[in-house]
Coordinates of C-alpha atoms and ligand atoms in Angstrom, one line a residue:
M1412 CA -9.1 -26.4 -14.6
I1413 CA -8.6 -23.0 -16.2
K1414 CA -5.1 -22.7 -17.7
K1415 CA -5.5 -19.6 -19.9
I1416 CA -7.5 -16.5 -19.3
C1417 CA -8.1 -13.7 -21.9
C1418 CA -9.5 -10.3 -20.8
I1419 CA -10.9 -8.1 -23.5
G1420 CA -10.5 -4.4 -22.4
A1421 CA -7.3 -3.2 -20.8
G1422 CA -8.9 -0.3 -18.9
Y1423 CA -9.5 0.8 -15.3
V1424 CA -11.2 -2.6 -14.6
G1425 CA -9.5 -5.1 -17.0
G1426 CA -5.9 -3.9 -16.2
P1427 CA -6.0 -4.0 -12.4
T1428 CA -8.3 -7.0 -12.1
M1429 CA -6.2 -9.2 -14.3
A1430 CA -2.9 -8.0 -12.7
V1431 CA -4.2 -9.3 -9.4
I1432 CA -5.5 -12.6 -10.8
A1433 CA -2.1 -13.1 -12.4
Q1434 CA -0.3 -12.3 -9.2
K1435 CA -2.5 -14.7 -7.1
C1436 CA -2.7 -17.5 -9.7
P1437 CA 0.8 -17.9 -11.1
N1438 CA -0.2 -21.1 -12.9
I1439 CA -2.7 -19.4 -15.0
Q1440 CA -1.6 -17.5 -18.1
V1441 CA -3.5 -14.1 -18.2
T1442 CA -3.6 -12.1 -21.5
V1443 CA -5.2 -8.7 -21.5
V1444 CA -6.1 -7.5 -25.0
D1445 CA -7.3 -4.2 -26.3
L1446 CA -7.9 -2.5 -29.7
N1447 CA -6.2 0.6 -28.4
E1448 CA -2.5 0.2 -29.4
K1449 CA -1.3 3.1 -27.4
R1450 CA -2.9 1.8 -24.2
I1451 CA -1.3 -1.7 -24.8
A1452 CA 2.1 -0.1 -25.5
A1453 CA 1.9 1.8 -22.3
W1454 CA 1.0 -1.4 -20.3
N1455 CA 4.1 -3.0 -21.9
D1456 CA 6.4 0.1 -21.3
V1457 CA 9.8 -1.0 -20.0
N1458 CA 9.4 1.6 -17.2
V1459 CA 6.5 0.1 -15.2
E1460 CA 5.7 3.6 -13.8
N1461 CA 4.4 4.5 -17.3
I1462 CA 1.5 2.0 -17.3
P1463 CA -1.6 3.9 -18.4
I1464 CA -3.6 3.7 -15.2
Y1465 CA -2.5 5.2 -11.9
E1466 CA -3.6 3.3 -8.9
P1467 CA -1.6 3.0 -5.6
G1468 CA 0.3 -0.3 -5.6
L1469 CA -0.6 -1.3 -9.2
S1470 CA 2.7 -0.8 -10.9
E1471 CA 4.4 -3.1 -8.3
I1472 CA 1.9 -5.9 -9.0
V1473 CA 2.3 -5.5 -12.7
A1474 CA 6.0 -5.6 -12.4
E1475 CA 5.8 -8.9 -10.5
S1476 CA 3.7 -10.8 -13.1
R1477 CA 4.3 -9.1 -16.4
G1478 CA 6.2 -11.3 -18.8
R1479 CA 5.8 -14.3 -16.4
N1480 CA 2.0 -15.1 -16.6
L1481 CA 0.6 -11.6 -17.4
F1482 CA 0.7 -10.3 -20.9
F1483 CA -0.8 -7.3 -22.7
S1484 CA -1.5 -7.6 -26.4
T1485 CA -3.5 -6.2 -29.3
D1486 CA -3.9 -9.7 -30.9
V1487 CA -7.4 -10.2 -29.7
D1488 CA -8.2 -13.2 -31.9
K1489 CA -5.2 -15.2 -30.7
A1490 CA -5.9 -14.6 -27.1
I1491 CA -9.6 -15.5 -27.5
A1492 CA -8.7 -18.7 -29.4
E1493 CA -6.3 -19.9 -26.8
A1494 CA -8.3 -19.0 -23.6
D1495 CA -10.5 -21.3 -21.6
M1496 CA -12.1 -18.3 -19.9
I1497 CA -12.7 -14.9 -21.5
F1498 CA -13.5 -11.8 -19.4
I1499 CA -15.4 -9.0 -21.2
S1500 CA -14.2 -5.8 -19.6
V1501 CA -15.0 -3.2 -22.3
N1502 CA -16.6 0.1 -21.7
T1503 CA -20.4 0.5 -21.6
P1504 CA -21.0 4.2 -21.8
T1505 CA -24.4 5.9 -21.9
K1506 CA -25.8 5.8 -25.4
T1507 CA -25.4 9.1 -27.3
Y1508 CA -27.7 8.3 -30.2
G1509 CA -31.0 6.6 -31.2
S1510 CA -33.5 5.0 -28.9
G1511 CA -32.5 5.3 -25.2
K1512 CA -30.1 8.2 -26.0
G1513 CA -28.8 9.8 -22.8
L1514 CA -30.1 6.9 -20.6
A1515 CA -29.5 3.4 -21.9
A1516 CA -26.1 1.7 -21.8
D1517 CA -24.4 1.5 -25.2
L1518 CA -23.8 -2.2 -25.8
K1519 CA -22.1 -2.0 -29.1
H1520 CA -18.6 -2.9 -27.7
I1521 CA -20.1 -5.8 -25.8
E1522 CA -21.9 -7.1 -28.9
L1523 CA -18.7 -6.8 -31.0
C1524 CA -16.8 -8.8 -28.4
A1525 CA -19.5 -11.5 -28.5
R1526 CA -19.4 -11.7 -32.3
Q1527 CA -15.6 -11.8 -32.3
I1528 CA -15.6 -14.7 -29.7
A1529 CA -18.3 -16.5 -31.8
R1530 CA -16.1 -16.1 -34.9
V1531 CA -12.8 -17.1 -33.4
A1532 CA -13.6 -19.8 -30.9
T1533 CA -13.0 -23.4 -31.8
T1534 CA -13.0 -24.9 -28.2
N1535 CA -15.5 -24.5 -25.4
K1536 CA -15.3 -21.3 -23.4
I1537 CA -16.6 -19.7 -20.3
V1538 CA -17.4 -16.1 -21.1
V1539 CA -17.5 -13.8 -18.1
E1540 CA -19.3 -10.4 -18.1
K1541 CA -17.0 -8.2 -16.1
S1542 CA -18.3 -4.9 -17.5
T1543 CA -21.4 -3.4 -15.8
L1544 CA -24.4 -4.4 -17.9
P1545 CA -28.1 -4.0 -18.0
V1546 CA -30.0 -6.8 -16.4
R1547 CA -30.6 -9.6 -19.0
T1548 CA -27.7 -8.7 -21.2
A1549 CA -26.4 -12.3 -20.9
E1550 CA -29.4 -13.3 -22.9
A1551 CA -28.2 -11.3 -25.9
I1552 CA -24.6 -12.6 -25.5
K1553 CA -25.9 -16.1 -25.3
S1554 CA -28.0 -15.7 -28.4
I1555 CA -25.0 -14.5 -30.4
L1556 CA -22.7 -17.2 -29.1
H1557 CA -25.2 -20.1 -29.4
N1558 CA -26.0 -19.3 -33.0
T1559 CA -22.5 -19.9 -34.4
G1560 CA -23.4 -23.4 -35.5
N1561 CA -19.8 -24.6 -35.1
G1562 CA -20.5 -26.9 -32.1
V1563 CA -18.5 -24.9 -29.6
E1564 CA -20.2 -24.7 -26.1
F1565 CA -20.3 -21.4 -24.2
Q1566 CA -21.2 -20.7 -20.6
I1567 CA -22.0 -17.1 -19.7
L1568 CA -21.3 -15.9 -16.2
S1569 CA -21.9 -12.5 -14.7
N1570 CA -19.0 -11.3 -12.4
P1571 CA -19.4 -7.6 -11.9
E1572 CA -16.5 -5.7 -10.5
F1573 CA -17.0 -3.7 -7.3
L1574 CA -13.5 -2.1 -7.1
A1575 CA -13.4 1.7 -6.5
E1576 CA -10.8 3.7 -8.4
G1577 CA -8.1 5.1 -6.2
T1578 CA -8.3 1.9 -4.0
A1579 CA -8.6 -0.6 -6.8
V1580 CA -5.7 -2.8 -5.7
A1581 CA -6.7 -2.9 -2.1
D1582 CA -10.3 -3.6 -3.1
L1583 CA -9.2 -6.4 -5.4
L1584 CA -6.9 -8.0 -2.8
N1585 CA -9.5 -7.8 -0.1
P1586 CA -13.0 -7.5 -1.6
D1587 CA -16.1 -7.1 0.6
R1588 CA -17.5 -9.8 -1.7
V1589 CA -17.1 -11.4 -5.1
L1590 CA -20.3 -11.9 -6.9
I1591 CA -20.7 -14.6 -9.6
G1592 CA -24.0 -15.3 -11.4
G1593 CA -24.5 -18.3 -13.6
D1594 CA -27.1 -20.6 -15.0
Q1595 CA -28.7 -22.9 -12.5
D1596 CA -28.2 -26.1 -14.5
A1597 CA -25.3 -28.5 -14.0
K1598 CA -23.1 -27.0 -16.8
G1599 CA -23.8 -23.5 -15.5
Q1600 CA -22.8 -24.5 -12.0
E1601 CA -19.7 -26.2 -13.2
A1602 CA -18.7 -22.9 -14.9
V1603 CA -19.5 -20.9 -11.7
Q1604 CA -17.3 -23.3 -9.8
A1605 CA -14.4 -22.8 -12.2
L1606 CA -14.5 -19.0 -11.5
V1607 CA -15.0 -19.6 -7.7
D1608 CA -11.9 -21.7 -7.7
I1609 CA -9.9 -18.8 -9.2
Y1610 CA -11.0 -16.3 -6.6
A1611 CA -10.6 -18.8 -3.8
N1612 CA -6.9 -18.5 -4.3
W1613 CA -7.0 -15.4 -2.2
V1614 CA -10.6 -14.5 -1.3
P1615 CA -12.2 -16.3 1.7
K1616 CA -15.0 -18.7 0.6
E1617 CA -17.7 -17.0 2.6
K1618 CA -17.1 -13.8 0.7
I1619 CA -17.7 -15.5 -2.7
L1620 CA -21.4 -15.2 -3.4
T1621 CA -23.1 -17.1 -6.2
T1622 CA -26.5 -16.2 -7.6
N1623 CA -28.5 -16.5 -10.8
V1624 CA -27.2 -14.3 -13.7
W1625 CA -30.0 -11.7 -13.4
S1626 CA -29.5 -11.0 -9.7
S1627 CA -25.8 -10.6 -10.4
E1628 CA -26.2 -8.2 -13.3
L1629 CA -28.8 -6.2 -11.4
S1630 CA -26.9 -6.1 -8.1
K1631 CA -24.1 -4.1 -9.7
L1632 CA -26.4 -1.4 -11.0
V1633 CA -28.2 -1.3 -7.6
A1634 CA -24.9 -1.1 -5.6
N1635 CA -23.8 2.0 -7.6
A1636 CA -27.3 3.5 -7.3
F1637 CA -27.2 3.1 -3.5
L1638 CA -23.7 4.6 -3.2
A1639 CA -24.5 7.6 -5.4
Q1640 CA -27.8 8.1 -3.6
R1641 CA -25.9 8.5 -0.3
V1642 CA -23.8 11.2 -1.9
S1643 CA -26.8 13.0 -3.3
S1644 CA -28.6 12.7 0.0
I1645 CA -25.9 14.3 2.1
N1646 CA -25.4 16.9 -0.7
A1647 CA -29.1 17.8 -0.5
I1648 CA -28.7 18.3 3.2
S1649 CA -25.5 20.4 2.7
E1650 CA -27.6 23.1 1.0
L1651 CA -30.1 23.0 3.9
C1652 CA -27.2 23.4 6.3
E1653 CA -26.0 26.5 4.6
K1654 CA -29.4 28.1 5.1
T1655 CA -30.0 27.0 8.6
G1656 CA -26.6 27.4 10.3
A1657 CA -26.2 23.7 10.8
N1658 CA -22.8 22.2 9.7
V1659 CA -22.9 19.3 7.3
N1660 CA -19.8 17.7 8.7
E1661 CA -21.4 17.6 12.2
V1662 CA -24.6 16.3 10.8
S1663 CA -22.7 13.6 8.9
K1664 CA -20.9 12.5 12.0
A1665 CA -24.1 12.5 14.1
I1666 CA -26.1 10.4 11.6
G1667 CA -23.2 8.2 10.6
M1668 CA -22.7 7.0 14.2
D1669 CA -26.1 5.3 13.9
S1670 CA -25.2 1.8 13.1
R1671 CA -28.2 1.4 10.8
I1672 CA -26.8 4.3 8.7
G1673 CA -23.0 3.9 9.0
P1674 CA -20.3 6.5 8.5
K1675 CA -19.1 5.8 4.9
F1676 CA -20.0 7.9 1.8
L1677 CA -21.5 10.7 3.9
K1678 CA -19.0 13.5 3.0
A1679 CA -20.7 16.5 1.4
S1680 CA -18.9 17.6 -1.8
V1681 CA -19.2 19.4 -5.1
G1682 CA -20.7 16.2 -6.4
F1683 CA -19.8 12.7 -7.5
G1684 CA -18.1 12.0 -10.8
G1685 CA -16.4 9.0 -12.4
S1686 CA -17.4 6.9 -15.3
C1687 CA -19.9 4.7 -13.4
F1688 CA -22.3 6.3 -11.0
Q1689 CA -24.1 8.5 -13.5
K1690 CA -24.2 6.0 -16.3
D1691 CA -25.3 3.1 -14.1
I1692 CA -28.2 5.1 -12.5
L1693 CA -29.3 6.4 -15.9
N1694 CA -29.3 2.8 -17.1
L1695 CA -31.4 1.8 -14.1
V1696 CA -33.8 4.6 -14.8
Y1697 CA -34.0 3.4 -18.4
I1698 CA -34.6 -0.2 -17.4
A1699 CA -37.4 0.8 -15.0
Q1700 CA -39.0 3.0 -17.7
S1701 CA -38.9 0.2 -20.2
Y1702 CA -40.9 -2.0 -17.8
G1703 CA -43.4 0.9 -17.3
L1704 CA -42.2 1.6 -13.7
Q1705 CA -42.2 5.4 -13.9
E1706 CA -42.2 6.0 -10.1
V1707 CA -39.1 3.8 -9.8
A1708 CA -37.4 5.6 -12.6
D1709 CA -38.3 9.1 -11.2
Y1710 CA -37.1 8.1 -7.8
W1711 CA -33.6 7.1 -9.0
E1712 CA -33.3 9.9 -11.5
Q1713 CA -33.5 12.4 -8.7
V1714 CA -30.1 11.2 -7.5
I1715 CA -28.6 12.6 -10.8
I1716 CA -30.7 15.7 -10.7
M1717 CA -29.4 16.5 -7.3
N1718 CA -25.8 15.8 -8.4
N1719 CA -26.1 18.2 -11.3
H1720 CA -27.6 20.8 -9.1
Q1721 CA -24.7 20.5 -6.6
K1722 CA -22.1 21.2 -9.3
R1723 CA -24.0 24.1 -10.8
R1724 CA -24.6 25.5 -7.3
F1725 CA -20.9 25.4 -6.6
S1726 CA -19.9 27.4 -9.7
K1727 CA -22.8 29.8 -9.2
N1728 CA -21.6 30.5 -5.6
I1729 CA -18.1 31.3 -6.9
V1730 CA -19.5 33.9 -9.2
T1731 CA -21.8 35.4 -6.7
T1732 CA -19.2 35.6 -4.0
L1733 CA -16.6 37.2 -6.3
Y1734 CA -18.9 40.2 -6.5
N1735 CA -21.1 38.8 -9.3
T1736 CA -18.4 38.7 -11.9
V1737 CA -15.5 36.4 -12.6
A1738 CA -14.8 37.9 -16.1
D1739 CA -11.0 38.0 -16.6
K1740 CA -10.4 36.9 -13.0
K1741 CA -8.0 34.0 -12.5
I1742 CA -9.5 31.0 -10.7
A1743 CA -7.1 28.2 -9.7
F1744 CA -8.4 24.6 -9.7
L1745 CA -6.6 22.3 -7.4
G1746 CA -7.5 18.9 -8.7
W1747 CA -9.1 17.7 -11.9
A1748 CA -9.4 13.9 -11.4
F1749 CA -12.9 12.8 -10.2
K1750 CA -11.4 11.6 -6.9
K1751 CA -8.0 11.3 -5.3
D1752 CA -5.5 8.6 -6.1
T1753 CA -6.6 8.1 -9.7
N1754 CA -5.8 9.8 -13.0
D1755 CA -9.4 9.1 -14.2
T1756 CA -11.2 12.3 -15.1
R1757 CA -14.4 10.9 -16.6
E1758 CA -17.5 12.9 -15.5
S1759 CA -15.3 14.8 -13.0
A1760 CA -17.1 17.7 -11.3
A1761 CA -14.2 19.9 -12.3
I1762 CA -15.1 19.7 -15.9
Y1763 CA -18.6 21.1 -15.4
V1764 CA -17.6 23.8 -12.9
A1765 CA -14.9 24.9 -15.4
D1766 CA -17.5 24.9 -18.2
D1767 CA -19.7 27.2 -16.1
L1768 CA -16.9 29.5 -15.2
L1769 CA -15.6 29.8 -18.8
N1770 CA -19.1 30.8 -19.8
E1771 CA -18.6 33.7 -17.3
Q1772 CA -15.3 34.5 -19.0
A1773 CA -13.1 33.5 -16.1
K1774 CA -9.5 32.4 -16.6
I1775 CA -8.8 29.0 -15.1
A1776 CA -5.5 27.6 -14.0
V1777 CA -5.5 23.9 -13.3
Y1778 CA -3.1 21.8 -11.3
D1779 CA -3.6 18.1 -10.7
P1780 CA -0.8 15.8 -9.5
K1781 CA -1.8 13.0 -11.9
V1782 CA -3.6 14.7 -14.8
G1783 CA -1.8 16.5 -17.6
Q1784 CA -2.9 19.2 -20.0
D1785 CA -3.9 16.9 -22.9
Q1786 CA -6.4 15.2 -20.8
V1787 CA -7.8 18.5 -19.4
Y1788 CA -8.3 19.9 -22.9
A1789 CA -9.7 16.6 -24.2
D1790 CA -12.3 16.6 -21.4
M1791 CA -13.3 20.2 -22.2
N1792 CA -13.4 19.6 -25.9
Y1793 CA -15.6 16.6 -25.4
L1794 CA -18.3 18.8 -24.0
E1795 CA -18.5 20.8 -27.2
S1796 CA -19.5 23.9 -25.4
R1797 CA -17.0 26.0 -27.2
S1798 CA -14.2 25.7 -29.7
P1799 CA -10.9 23.9 -28.7
E1800 CA -9.2 27.2 -29.2
A1801 CA -11.5 28.9 -26.7
N1802 CA -10.9 26.1 -24.2
K1803 CA -7.1 26.6 -24.7
K1804 CA -7.5 30.3 -24.2
G1805 CA -9.6 30.0 -21.1
I1806 CA -7.7 27.2 -19.3
T1807 CA -4.0 26.8 -18.6
V1808 CA -2.7 23.6 -17.0
M1809 CA 0.3 24.1 -14.6
L1810 CA 2.9 21.7 -13.4
D1811 CA 3.3 23.5 -10.1
P1812 CA 0.4 24.2 -7.7
Y1813 CA 2.0 27.4 -6.4
E1814 CA 2.2 28.8 -9.9
A1815 CA -1.4 27.8 -10.6
C1816 CA -2.5 29.8 -7.5
K1817 CA -0.3 32.8 -8.2
D1818 CA -2.3 36.0 -8.8
A1819 CA -5.6 34.1 -8.6
H1820 CA -8.7 35.6 -7.0
A1821 CA -9.9 32.3 -5.8
I1822 CA -8.9 28.7 -5.4
A1823 CA -11.4 25.9 -6.0
I1824 CA -10.6 22.5 -4.4
M1825 CA -12.0 20.1 -6.9
T1826 CA -10.3 16.8 -5.8
E1827 CA -9.5 15.6 -2.3
W1828 CA -5.8 14.9 -3.0
D1829 CA -4.0 14.5 0.3
E1830 CA -1.1 16.7 -0.8
F1831 CA -3.3 19.8 -0.9
I1832 CA -3.7 19.7 2.9
T1833 CA 0.1 20.0 3.4
Y1834 CA 0.7 22.9 1.1
D1835 CA 2.3 26.1 2.4
W1836 CA -1.0 28.0 2.5
K1837 CA 0.7 31.2 3.8
K1838 CA 2.9 31.3 0.7
I1839 CA -0.1 30.7 -1.5
Y1840 CA -2.0 33.5 0.2
Q1841 CA 0.8 36.0 -0.2
N1842 CA 0.9 35.6 -4.0
M1843 CA -2.9 35.9 -4.6
N1844 CA -5.2 38.8 -5.4
K1845 CA -6.9 40.1 -2.3
P1846 CA -9.4 39.3 -0.9
A1847 CA -8.3 35.7 -1.5
F1848 CA -11.0 33.1 -1.6
V1849 CA -10.9 29.3 -1.1
F1850 CA -14.0 27.3 -2.2
D1851 CA -13.4 23.9 -0.8
G1852 CA -15.4 21.6 -2.9
R1853 CA -14.2 18.5 -1.0
N1854 CA -14.3 19.9 2.6
I1855 CA -10.7 18.9 3.2
L1856 CA -9.0 22.0 4.4
D1857 CA -9.0 23.5 7.9
K1858 CA -11.3 26.6 8.0
N1859 CA -9.7 28.1 11.1
E1860 CA -6.2 27.8 9.9
L1861 CA -7.0 29.3 6.5
E1862 CA -9.0 32.2 8.0
K1863 CA -6.1 32.9 10.4
I1864 CA -3.9 33.3 7.4
G1865 CA -6.4 35.8 5.9
F1866 CA -8.3 33.6 3.4
K1867 CA -12.1 34.0 2.9
Y1868 CA -12.9 30.3 3.2
Q1869 CA -16.1 28.5 2.2
A1870 CA -16.8 24.8 2.5
I1871 CA -19.8 22.9 1.3
G1872 CA -22.6 22.8 3.8
S1873 CA -21.5 25.2 6.5
Ligands
NAD2671 N1 -13.9 2.2 -13.7 C1 -14.4 1.7 -12.7 O1 -14.2 2.1 -11.5 C2 -15.4 0.5 -12.8 C3 -15.7 -0.3 -11.7 C4 -16.5 -1.3 -11.8 C5 -17.1 -1.7 -13.0 N2 -16.7 -0.9 -14.1 C6 -17.3 -1.3 -15.4 O2 -16.3 -2.0 -16.1 C7 -16.4 -1.7 -17.6 C8 -15.1 -1.2 -18.1 O3 -14.8 0.0 -17.4 P1 -13.4 0.7 -17.5 O4 -13.4 1.9 -16.6 O5 -12.3 -0.3 -17.4 O6 -13.4 1.2 -19.0 P2 -12.2 1.7 -19.9 O7 -12.8 2.6 -20.9 O8 -11.1 2.2 -19.0 O9 -11.6 0.4 -20.6 C9 -12.3 -0.3 -21.6 C10 -11.3 -0.7 -22.7 O10 -12.0 -1.6 -23.6 C11 -11.4 -1.5 -24.9 N3 -12.3 -2.0 -25.9 C12 -13.6 -1.6 -26.2 N4 -14.1 -2.4 -27.2 C13 -13.2 -3.4 -27.4 C14 -13.1 -4.5 -28.3 N5 -14.1 -4.8 -29.1 N6 -12.0 -5.2 -28.3 C15 -11.0 -4.9 -27.5 N7 -10.9 -3.9 -26.7 C16 -12.0 -3.1 -26.6 C17 -11.2 0.0 -25.0 O11 -10.3 0.4 -26.0 C18 -10.8 0.4 -23.6 O12 -9.4 0.5 -23.4 C19 -17.6 -0.8 -17.7 O13 -18.7 -1.6 -18.0 C20 -17.7 -0.2 -16.3 O14 -19.0 0.2 -16.1 C21 -15.9 0.1 -14.0

């Protein structure tokens, strides 16, 4: 029986996942730890609305369990020492140095966790890989843990997380499936069962899949690759639609009604973002390459190439349409997060489109309901395309969308926030430079309505 859980990493996965486990398993003490003191302080903020991650429904769940059986702490050693089960939920970004640079997953945080667990543990532990990891990572973790020589026994499970940001709580409460990979021997299966028992508190048994460790690790990368592939597939068709007079929304609907294809993830857009799709596909490409499977690697790499093309094509079209120059013209960005209902901006298309437009000397005004100016500047500075001063000069971040659009030559819809649809578009139009353009990077606005007002409206793929 698991009594105490520790989760290393209080991010977009660790935070919501543990909040739901704590809510559904009131008899288990769940401690989420992180090295980032600011992040932990925010999780512990007396005002639960100030928790560091915005997800619909999350603050309510945290409020219910925090202080009862859900704790956030920076004391990683203590939480490891006390726990029966340890989830590793740290970040695994693309490597930016050395061999595999730009493709492979950087596993330094994972290895540090394994070493810390090895150092601190004095009782047997089940270690759960919650982070998305290259296939066969469990081998490395095992090797570090099993060589401590202190007699402690470890079981390693793979339990990748399939939640989507923006719907994390709903996905966790009602997952399509929970995947648990473990060793096939008796002790491995005992550990698998301990984790199955936790999820079985709220997930129907038939949705809890158990596999070997390698299938579980690989399935997560493959799931993200397939999802991203659908986005790139429909985006590739969007460009063809623009040339042929077909309308990508109509094409999506027509093909999505085929039950073999299905309707989800077929919306054309300025491109996918987020911390996972790109890094996980690059990782898949790297793994394929490292086994000498060049055709497999090239096949999946094309998903990324298409996504980059779609972002570039969007910014290029803005420049071309605005009479081949945006120098000193104000362009308003509605949305900065990589998708609606999250404050996560990692790899957001907005960052790359802004970068292109700043290179053309545009002036950008950003409004996002959940992203503030510090984050916008941090994202731009991270690119290192220009100095922080130049980014500050080129971009202003506004607290009011109507102010952001005032005197703009064009508006670019970068995130599909619902509130954008209900804005007073007549009022926005009145205060803009004419002709007033809308470039709808998420295909959420009504073309007829906007054109009736006087806007020059362009969607993706029509
Ligand atoms: N974000 C998603 O939607 C999503 C979905 C499924 C899976 N994943 C995977 O889950 C993992 C975590 O993603 P995330 O978005 O939560 O990342 P994140 O960057 O939001 O959070 C990771 C946290 O781990 C902490 N950390 C790193 N090393 C540490 C250490 N040694 N000790 C203590 N804390 C440490 C960091 O400070 C950070 O707060 C990644 O592997 C990701 O691929 C993410």
